[in-house]
Tab-separated table of C-alpha atoms and ligand atoms in Angstrom:
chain	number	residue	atom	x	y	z
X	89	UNK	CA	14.230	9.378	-0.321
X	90	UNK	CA	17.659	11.339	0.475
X	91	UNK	CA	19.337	9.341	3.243
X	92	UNK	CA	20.306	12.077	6.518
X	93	UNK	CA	20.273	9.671	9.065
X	94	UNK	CA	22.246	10.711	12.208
X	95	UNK	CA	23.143	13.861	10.425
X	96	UNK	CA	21.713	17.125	12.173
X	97	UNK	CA	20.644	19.902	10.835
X	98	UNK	CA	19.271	23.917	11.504
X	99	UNK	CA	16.909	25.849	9.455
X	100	UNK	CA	16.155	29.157	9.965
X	101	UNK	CA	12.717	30.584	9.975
X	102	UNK	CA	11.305	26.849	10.441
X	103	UNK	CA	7.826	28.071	12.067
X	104	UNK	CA	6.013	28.542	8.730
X	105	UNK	CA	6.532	28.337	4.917
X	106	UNK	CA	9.369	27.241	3.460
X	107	UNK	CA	11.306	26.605	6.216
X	108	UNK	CA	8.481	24.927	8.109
X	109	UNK	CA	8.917	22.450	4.875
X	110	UNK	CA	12.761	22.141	4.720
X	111	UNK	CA	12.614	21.451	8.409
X	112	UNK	CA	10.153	18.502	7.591
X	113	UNK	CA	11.260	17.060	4.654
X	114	UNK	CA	15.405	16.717	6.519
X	115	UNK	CA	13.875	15.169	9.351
X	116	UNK	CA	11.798	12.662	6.851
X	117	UNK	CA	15.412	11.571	5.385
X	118	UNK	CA	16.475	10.595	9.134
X	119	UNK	CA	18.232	14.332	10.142
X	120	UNK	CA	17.561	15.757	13.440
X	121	UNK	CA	16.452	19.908	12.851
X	122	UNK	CA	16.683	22.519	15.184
X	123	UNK	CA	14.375	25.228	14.388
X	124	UNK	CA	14.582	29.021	14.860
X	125	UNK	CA	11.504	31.531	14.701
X	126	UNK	CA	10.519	35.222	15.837
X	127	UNK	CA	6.611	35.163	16.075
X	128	UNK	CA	5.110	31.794	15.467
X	129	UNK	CA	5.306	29.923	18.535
X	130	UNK	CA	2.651	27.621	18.304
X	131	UNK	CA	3.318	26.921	14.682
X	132	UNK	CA	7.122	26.029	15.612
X	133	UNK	CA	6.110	24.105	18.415
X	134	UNK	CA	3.748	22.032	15.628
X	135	UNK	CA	6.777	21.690	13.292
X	136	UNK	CA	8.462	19.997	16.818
X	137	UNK	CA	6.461	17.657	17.181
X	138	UNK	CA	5.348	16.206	13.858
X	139	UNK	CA	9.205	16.165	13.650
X	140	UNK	CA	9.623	14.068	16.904
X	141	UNK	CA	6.686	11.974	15.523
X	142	UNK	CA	9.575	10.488	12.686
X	143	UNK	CA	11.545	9.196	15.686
X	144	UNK	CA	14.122	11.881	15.552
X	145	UNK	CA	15.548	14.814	17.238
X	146	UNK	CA	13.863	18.175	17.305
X	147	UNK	CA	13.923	21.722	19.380
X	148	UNK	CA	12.433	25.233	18.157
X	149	UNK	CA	14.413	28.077	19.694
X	150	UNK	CA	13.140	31.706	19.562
X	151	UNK	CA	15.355	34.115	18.261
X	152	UNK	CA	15.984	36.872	15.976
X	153	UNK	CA	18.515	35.800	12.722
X	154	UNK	CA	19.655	39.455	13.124
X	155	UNK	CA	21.647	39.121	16.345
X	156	UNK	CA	24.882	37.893	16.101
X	157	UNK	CA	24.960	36.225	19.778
X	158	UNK	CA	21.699	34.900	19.700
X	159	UNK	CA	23.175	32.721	16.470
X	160	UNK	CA	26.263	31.751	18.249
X	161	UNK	CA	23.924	30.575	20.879
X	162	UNK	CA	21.796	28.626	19.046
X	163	UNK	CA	24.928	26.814	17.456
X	164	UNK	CA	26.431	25.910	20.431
X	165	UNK	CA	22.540	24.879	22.205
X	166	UNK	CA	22.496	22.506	19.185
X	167	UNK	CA	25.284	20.974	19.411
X	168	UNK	CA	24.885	20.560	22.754
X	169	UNK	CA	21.513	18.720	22.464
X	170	UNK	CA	22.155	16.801	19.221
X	171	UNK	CA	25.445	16.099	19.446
X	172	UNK	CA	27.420	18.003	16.742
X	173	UNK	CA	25.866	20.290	13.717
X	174	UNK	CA	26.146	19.125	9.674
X	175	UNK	CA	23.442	21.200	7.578
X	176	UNK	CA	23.187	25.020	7.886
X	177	UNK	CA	19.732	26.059	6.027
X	178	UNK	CA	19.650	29.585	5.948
X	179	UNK	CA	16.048	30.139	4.884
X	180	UNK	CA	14.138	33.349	7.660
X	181	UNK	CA	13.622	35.995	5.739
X	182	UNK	CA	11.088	39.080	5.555
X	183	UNK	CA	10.216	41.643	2.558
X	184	UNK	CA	9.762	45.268	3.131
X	185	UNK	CA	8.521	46.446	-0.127
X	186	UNK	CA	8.311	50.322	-1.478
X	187	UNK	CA	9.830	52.153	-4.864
X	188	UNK	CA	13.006	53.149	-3.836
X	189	UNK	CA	12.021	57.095	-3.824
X	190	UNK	CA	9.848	56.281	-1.242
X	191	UNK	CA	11.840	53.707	0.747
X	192	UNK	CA	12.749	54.423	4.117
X	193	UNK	CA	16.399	53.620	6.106
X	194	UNK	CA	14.571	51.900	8.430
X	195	UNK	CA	13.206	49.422	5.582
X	196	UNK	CA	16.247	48.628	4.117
X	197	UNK	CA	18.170	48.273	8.211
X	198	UNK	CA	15.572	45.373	8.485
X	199	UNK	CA	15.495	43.568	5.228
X	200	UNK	CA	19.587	43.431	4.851
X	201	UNK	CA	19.627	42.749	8.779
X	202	UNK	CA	17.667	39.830	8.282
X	203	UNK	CA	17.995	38.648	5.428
X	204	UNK	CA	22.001	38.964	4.706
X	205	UNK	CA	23.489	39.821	8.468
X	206	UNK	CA	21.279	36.847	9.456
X	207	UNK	CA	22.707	34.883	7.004
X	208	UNK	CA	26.535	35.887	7.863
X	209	UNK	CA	25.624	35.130	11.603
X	210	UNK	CA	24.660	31.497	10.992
X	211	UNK	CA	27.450	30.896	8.702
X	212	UNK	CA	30.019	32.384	11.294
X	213	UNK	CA	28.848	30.036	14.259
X	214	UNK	CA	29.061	27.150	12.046
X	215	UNK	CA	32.045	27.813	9.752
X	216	UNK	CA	34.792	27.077	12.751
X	217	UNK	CA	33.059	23.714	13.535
X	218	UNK	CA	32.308	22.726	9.651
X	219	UNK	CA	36.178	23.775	9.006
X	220	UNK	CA	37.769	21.487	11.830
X	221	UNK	CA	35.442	18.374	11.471
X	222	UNK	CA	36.006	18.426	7.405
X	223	UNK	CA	32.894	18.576	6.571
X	224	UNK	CA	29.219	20.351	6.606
X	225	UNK	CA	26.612	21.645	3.937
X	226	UNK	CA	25.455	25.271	4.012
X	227	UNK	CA	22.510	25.749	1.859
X	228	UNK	CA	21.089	29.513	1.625
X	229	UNK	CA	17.470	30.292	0.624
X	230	UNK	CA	18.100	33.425	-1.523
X	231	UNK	CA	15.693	34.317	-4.796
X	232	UNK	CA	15.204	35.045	-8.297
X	233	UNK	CA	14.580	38.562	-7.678
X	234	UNK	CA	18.611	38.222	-6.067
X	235	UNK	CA	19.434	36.953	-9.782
X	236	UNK	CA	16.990	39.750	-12.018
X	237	UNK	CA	15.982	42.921	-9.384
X	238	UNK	CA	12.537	43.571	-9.023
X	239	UNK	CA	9.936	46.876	-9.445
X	240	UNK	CA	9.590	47.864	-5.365
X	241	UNK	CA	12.512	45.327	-3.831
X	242	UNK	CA	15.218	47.340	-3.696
X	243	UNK	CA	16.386	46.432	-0.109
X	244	UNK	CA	15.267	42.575	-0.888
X	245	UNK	CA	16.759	42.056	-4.483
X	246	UNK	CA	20.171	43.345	-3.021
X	247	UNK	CA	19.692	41.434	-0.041
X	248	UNK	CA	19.314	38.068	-2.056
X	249	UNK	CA	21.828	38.894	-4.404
X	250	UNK	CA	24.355	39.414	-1.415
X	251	UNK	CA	23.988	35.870	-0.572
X	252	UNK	CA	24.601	34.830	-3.761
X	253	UNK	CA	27.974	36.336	-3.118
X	254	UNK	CA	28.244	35.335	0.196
X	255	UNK	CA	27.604	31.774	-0.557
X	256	UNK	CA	29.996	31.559	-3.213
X	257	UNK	CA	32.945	33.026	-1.122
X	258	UNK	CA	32.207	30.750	1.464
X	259	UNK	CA	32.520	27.890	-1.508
X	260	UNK	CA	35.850	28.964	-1.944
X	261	UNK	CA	36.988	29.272	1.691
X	262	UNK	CA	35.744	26.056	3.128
X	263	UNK	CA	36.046	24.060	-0.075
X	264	UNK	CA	39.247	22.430	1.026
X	265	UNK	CA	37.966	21.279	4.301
X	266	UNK	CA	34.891	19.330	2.409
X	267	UNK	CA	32.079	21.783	3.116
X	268	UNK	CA	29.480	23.110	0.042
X	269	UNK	CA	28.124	26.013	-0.083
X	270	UNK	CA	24.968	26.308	-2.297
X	271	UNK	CA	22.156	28.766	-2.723
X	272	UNK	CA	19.005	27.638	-3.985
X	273	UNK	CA	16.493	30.768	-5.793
X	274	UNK	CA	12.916	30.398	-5.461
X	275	UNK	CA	10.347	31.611	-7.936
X	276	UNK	CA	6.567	32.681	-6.740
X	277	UNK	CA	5.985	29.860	-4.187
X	278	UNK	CA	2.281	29.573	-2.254
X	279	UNK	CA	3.340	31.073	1.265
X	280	UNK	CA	2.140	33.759	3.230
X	281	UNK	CA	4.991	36.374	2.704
X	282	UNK	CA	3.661	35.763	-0.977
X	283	UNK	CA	-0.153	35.748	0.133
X	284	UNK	CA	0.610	39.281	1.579
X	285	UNK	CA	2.023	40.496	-1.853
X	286	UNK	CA	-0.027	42.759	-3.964
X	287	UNK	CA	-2.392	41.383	-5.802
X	288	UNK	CA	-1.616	42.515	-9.389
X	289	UNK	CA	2.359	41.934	-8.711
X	290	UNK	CA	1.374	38.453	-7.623
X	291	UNK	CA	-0.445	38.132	-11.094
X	292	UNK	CA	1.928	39.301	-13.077
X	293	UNK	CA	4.553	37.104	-11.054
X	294	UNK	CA	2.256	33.894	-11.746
X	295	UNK	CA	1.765	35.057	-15.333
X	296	UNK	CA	5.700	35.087	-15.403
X	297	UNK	CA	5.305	30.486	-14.320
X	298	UNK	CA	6.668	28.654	-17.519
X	299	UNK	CA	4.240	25.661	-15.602
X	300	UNK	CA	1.650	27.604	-15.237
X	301	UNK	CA	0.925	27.302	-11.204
X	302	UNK	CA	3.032	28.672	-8.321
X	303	UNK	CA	5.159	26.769	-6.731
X	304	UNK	CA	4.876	24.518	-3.138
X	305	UNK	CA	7.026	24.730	0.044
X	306	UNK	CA	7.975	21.295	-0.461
X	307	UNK	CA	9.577	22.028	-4.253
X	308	UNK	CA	11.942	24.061	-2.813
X	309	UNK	CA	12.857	21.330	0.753
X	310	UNK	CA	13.121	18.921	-1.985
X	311	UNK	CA	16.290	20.505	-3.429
X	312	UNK	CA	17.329	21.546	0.040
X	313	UNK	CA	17.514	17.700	1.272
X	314	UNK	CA	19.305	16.687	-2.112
X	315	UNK	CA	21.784	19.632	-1.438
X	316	UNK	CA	22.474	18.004	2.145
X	317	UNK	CA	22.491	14.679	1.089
X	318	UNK	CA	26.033	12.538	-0.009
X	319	UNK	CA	24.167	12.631	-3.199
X	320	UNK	CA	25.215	16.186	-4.099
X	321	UNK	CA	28.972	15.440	-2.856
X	322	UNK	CA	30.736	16.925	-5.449
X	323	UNK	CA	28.052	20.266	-6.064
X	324	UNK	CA	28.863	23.992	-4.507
X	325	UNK	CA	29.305	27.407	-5.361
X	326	UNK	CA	25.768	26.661	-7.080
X	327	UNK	CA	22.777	29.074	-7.348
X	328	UNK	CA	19.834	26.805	-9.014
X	329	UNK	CA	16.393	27.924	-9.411
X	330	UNK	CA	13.092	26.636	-8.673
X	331	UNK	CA	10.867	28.728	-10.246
X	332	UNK	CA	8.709	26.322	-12.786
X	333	UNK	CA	10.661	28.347	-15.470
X	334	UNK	CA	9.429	32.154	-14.049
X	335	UNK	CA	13.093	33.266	-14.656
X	336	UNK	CA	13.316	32.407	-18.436
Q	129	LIG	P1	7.309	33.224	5.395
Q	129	LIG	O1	7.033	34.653	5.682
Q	129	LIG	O2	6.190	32.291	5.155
Q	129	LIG	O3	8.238	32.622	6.575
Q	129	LIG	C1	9.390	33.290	6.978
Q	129	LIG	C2	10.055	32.530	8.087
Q	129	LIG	O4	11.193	33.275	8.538
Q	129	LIG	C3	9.174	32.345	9.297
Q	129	LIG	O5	9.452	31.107	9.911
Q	129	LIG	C4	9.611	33.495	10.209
Q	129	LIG	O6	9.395	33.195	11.568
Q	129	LIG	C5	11.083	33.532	9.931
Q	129	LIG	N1	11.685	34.814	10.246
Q	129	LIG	C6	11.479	36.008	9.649
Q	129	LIG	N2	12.242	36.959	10.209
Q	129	LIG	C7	12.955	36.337	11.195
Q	129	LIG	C8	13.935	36.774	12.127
Q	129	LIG	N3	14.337	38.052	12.177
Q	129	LIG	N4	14.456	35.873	12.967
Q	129	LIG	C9	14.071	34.569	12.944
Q	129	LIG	N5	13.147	34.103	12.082
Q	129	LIG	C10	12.598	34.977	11.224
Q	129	LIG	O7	8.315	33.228	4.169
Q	129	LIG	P2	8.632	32.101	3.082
Q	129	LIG	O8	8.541	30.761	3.689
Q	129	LIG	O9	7.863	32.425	1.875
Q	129	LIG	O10	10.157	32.464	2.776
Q	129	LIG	C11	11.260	31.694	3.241
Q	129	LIG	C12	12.499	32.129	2.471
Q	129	LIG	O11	12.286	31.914	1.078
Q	129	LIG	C13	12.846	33.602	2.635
Q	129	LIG	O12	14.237	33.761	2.690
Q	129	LIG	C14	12.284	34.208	1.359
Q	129	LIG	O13	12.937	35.401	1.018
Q	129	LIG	C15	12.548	33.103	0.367
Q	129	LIG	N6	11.739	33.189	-0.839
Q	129	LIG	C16	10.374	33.070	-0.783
Q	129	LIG	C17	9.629	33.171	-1.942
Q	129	LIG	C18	8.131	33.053	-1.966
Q	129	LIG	O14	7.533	33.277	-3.012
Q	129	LIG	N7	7.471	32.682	-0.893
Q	129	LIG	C19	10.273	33.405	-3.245
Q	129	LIG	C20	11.705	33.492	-3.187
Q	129	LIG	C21	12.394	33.391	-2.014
Q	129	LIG	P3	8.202	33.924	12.414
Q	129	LIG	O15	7.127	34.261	11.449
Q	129	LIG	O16	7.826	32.904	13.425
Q	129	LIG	O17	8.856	35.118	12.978
């Protein structure tokens, strides 16, 4: 088990799915995790407490990734509450799926709103604090379809493949003051933005599984609480996949 004791950490999107895991699985290695939702109350509430069950720190806040206040906010509630802030997960993100003929402004203003802007407004609030303290990990949830494109994901593929940029700039700009920056790309993992999917692009994505089976929320926190962990002191600028091979 990764050792995060005393360390504290925010995920966004920590209600459900992979975030709900990442949340979880920091707070297992001794972290304290602030959480961030739009819709699932009750379901961030649950991540709460099985978190404060572990003995350790842990408040869900509702508000929208998109809006660049409401992330500044969150920051400074956190570090009011817990003390100070050392692991940025960006992780909430949404798909709005349709050809690109057919794809409408509005569906491409929300996925890059969410799923890049958010991203950018997480990393601003925390980049001052990680820069002056000398340290912080910023881990950012991006995907394989930010690495290949895919058939109907216009809006998400280039939002994913923006933080794959984004991440690696922000390598380079807060490398010198001991802060990573590392993206990690899921494959097809068992959630319910993938349970929504189509059902014969979900078949052909599973078909695409090296191993055979889909991935788990708790492949990807795995990574995530190796990535925030002393253990991966000398990693950043990374993208690394967990996909069970779907990429190759
Ligand atoms: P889910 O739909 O299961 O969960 C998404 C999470 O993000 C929820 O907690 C949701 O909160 C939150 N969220 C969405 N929009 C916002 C917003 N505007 N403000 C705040 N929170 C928000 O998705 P997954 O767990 O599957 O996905 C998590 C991440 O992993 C995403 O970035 C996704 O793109 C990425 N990913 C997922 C893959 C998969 O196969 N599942 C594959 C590759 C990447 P709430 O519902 O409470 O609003």
């Amino acid at each position: 088990m990764m050792n995060l004791k005393n360390r504290n950490a925010i995920v966004t999107g920590g209600s459900i799915g992979i975030g709900a895991a990442i949340a979880l699985k920091l707070a297992q290695c001794g972290a304290n995790v602030a959480i961030n939702f739009r819709k699932h109350s009750d379901e961030a509430d649950k991540v709460v407490e099985q978190i404060q069950a572990l003995g350790v720190k842990s408040i869900a806040i509702q508000a929208d990734v998109s809006n660049h206040k409401d992330a500044k906010k969150m920051v400074d509630k956190v570090v009011k509450e817990f003390g100070g802030i050392d692991i940025l997960v960006n992780n909430a993100g949404i798909n709005w799926d349709g050809v690109i003929w057919k794809m409408q402004e509005e569906q491409w203003d929300a996925v890059i709103n969410t799923n890049l802007k958010g991203y950018f407004n997480y990393i601003s609030a925390v980049a001052g604090i990680f820069r002056d303290q000398k340290s912080g990990r910023i881990i950012n949830i991006t995907s394989i379809n930010g690495l290949r494109g895919k058939f109907g994901q216009a809006n998400y593929s280039a939002s994913k493949a923006g933080i794959i940029g984004l991440t690696k700039t922000i390598a380079k700009e807060l490398g010198k003051y001991n802060v990573t920056s590392n993206a990690v790309a899921p494959g097809l993992i068992e959630t319910d933005m993938m349970r929504n999917a189509d059902e014969i692009v979900k078949e052909k994505a599973i078909a695409e599984i090296v191993l055979g089976k889909m991935g788990q929320p708790e492949d990807i926190a795995n990574l995530v609480a190796f990535l925030s962990s002393d253990l991966a002191n000398h990693i950043t600028g990374e993208v690394i996949k967990v996909d069970g091979g779907q990429y190759i």
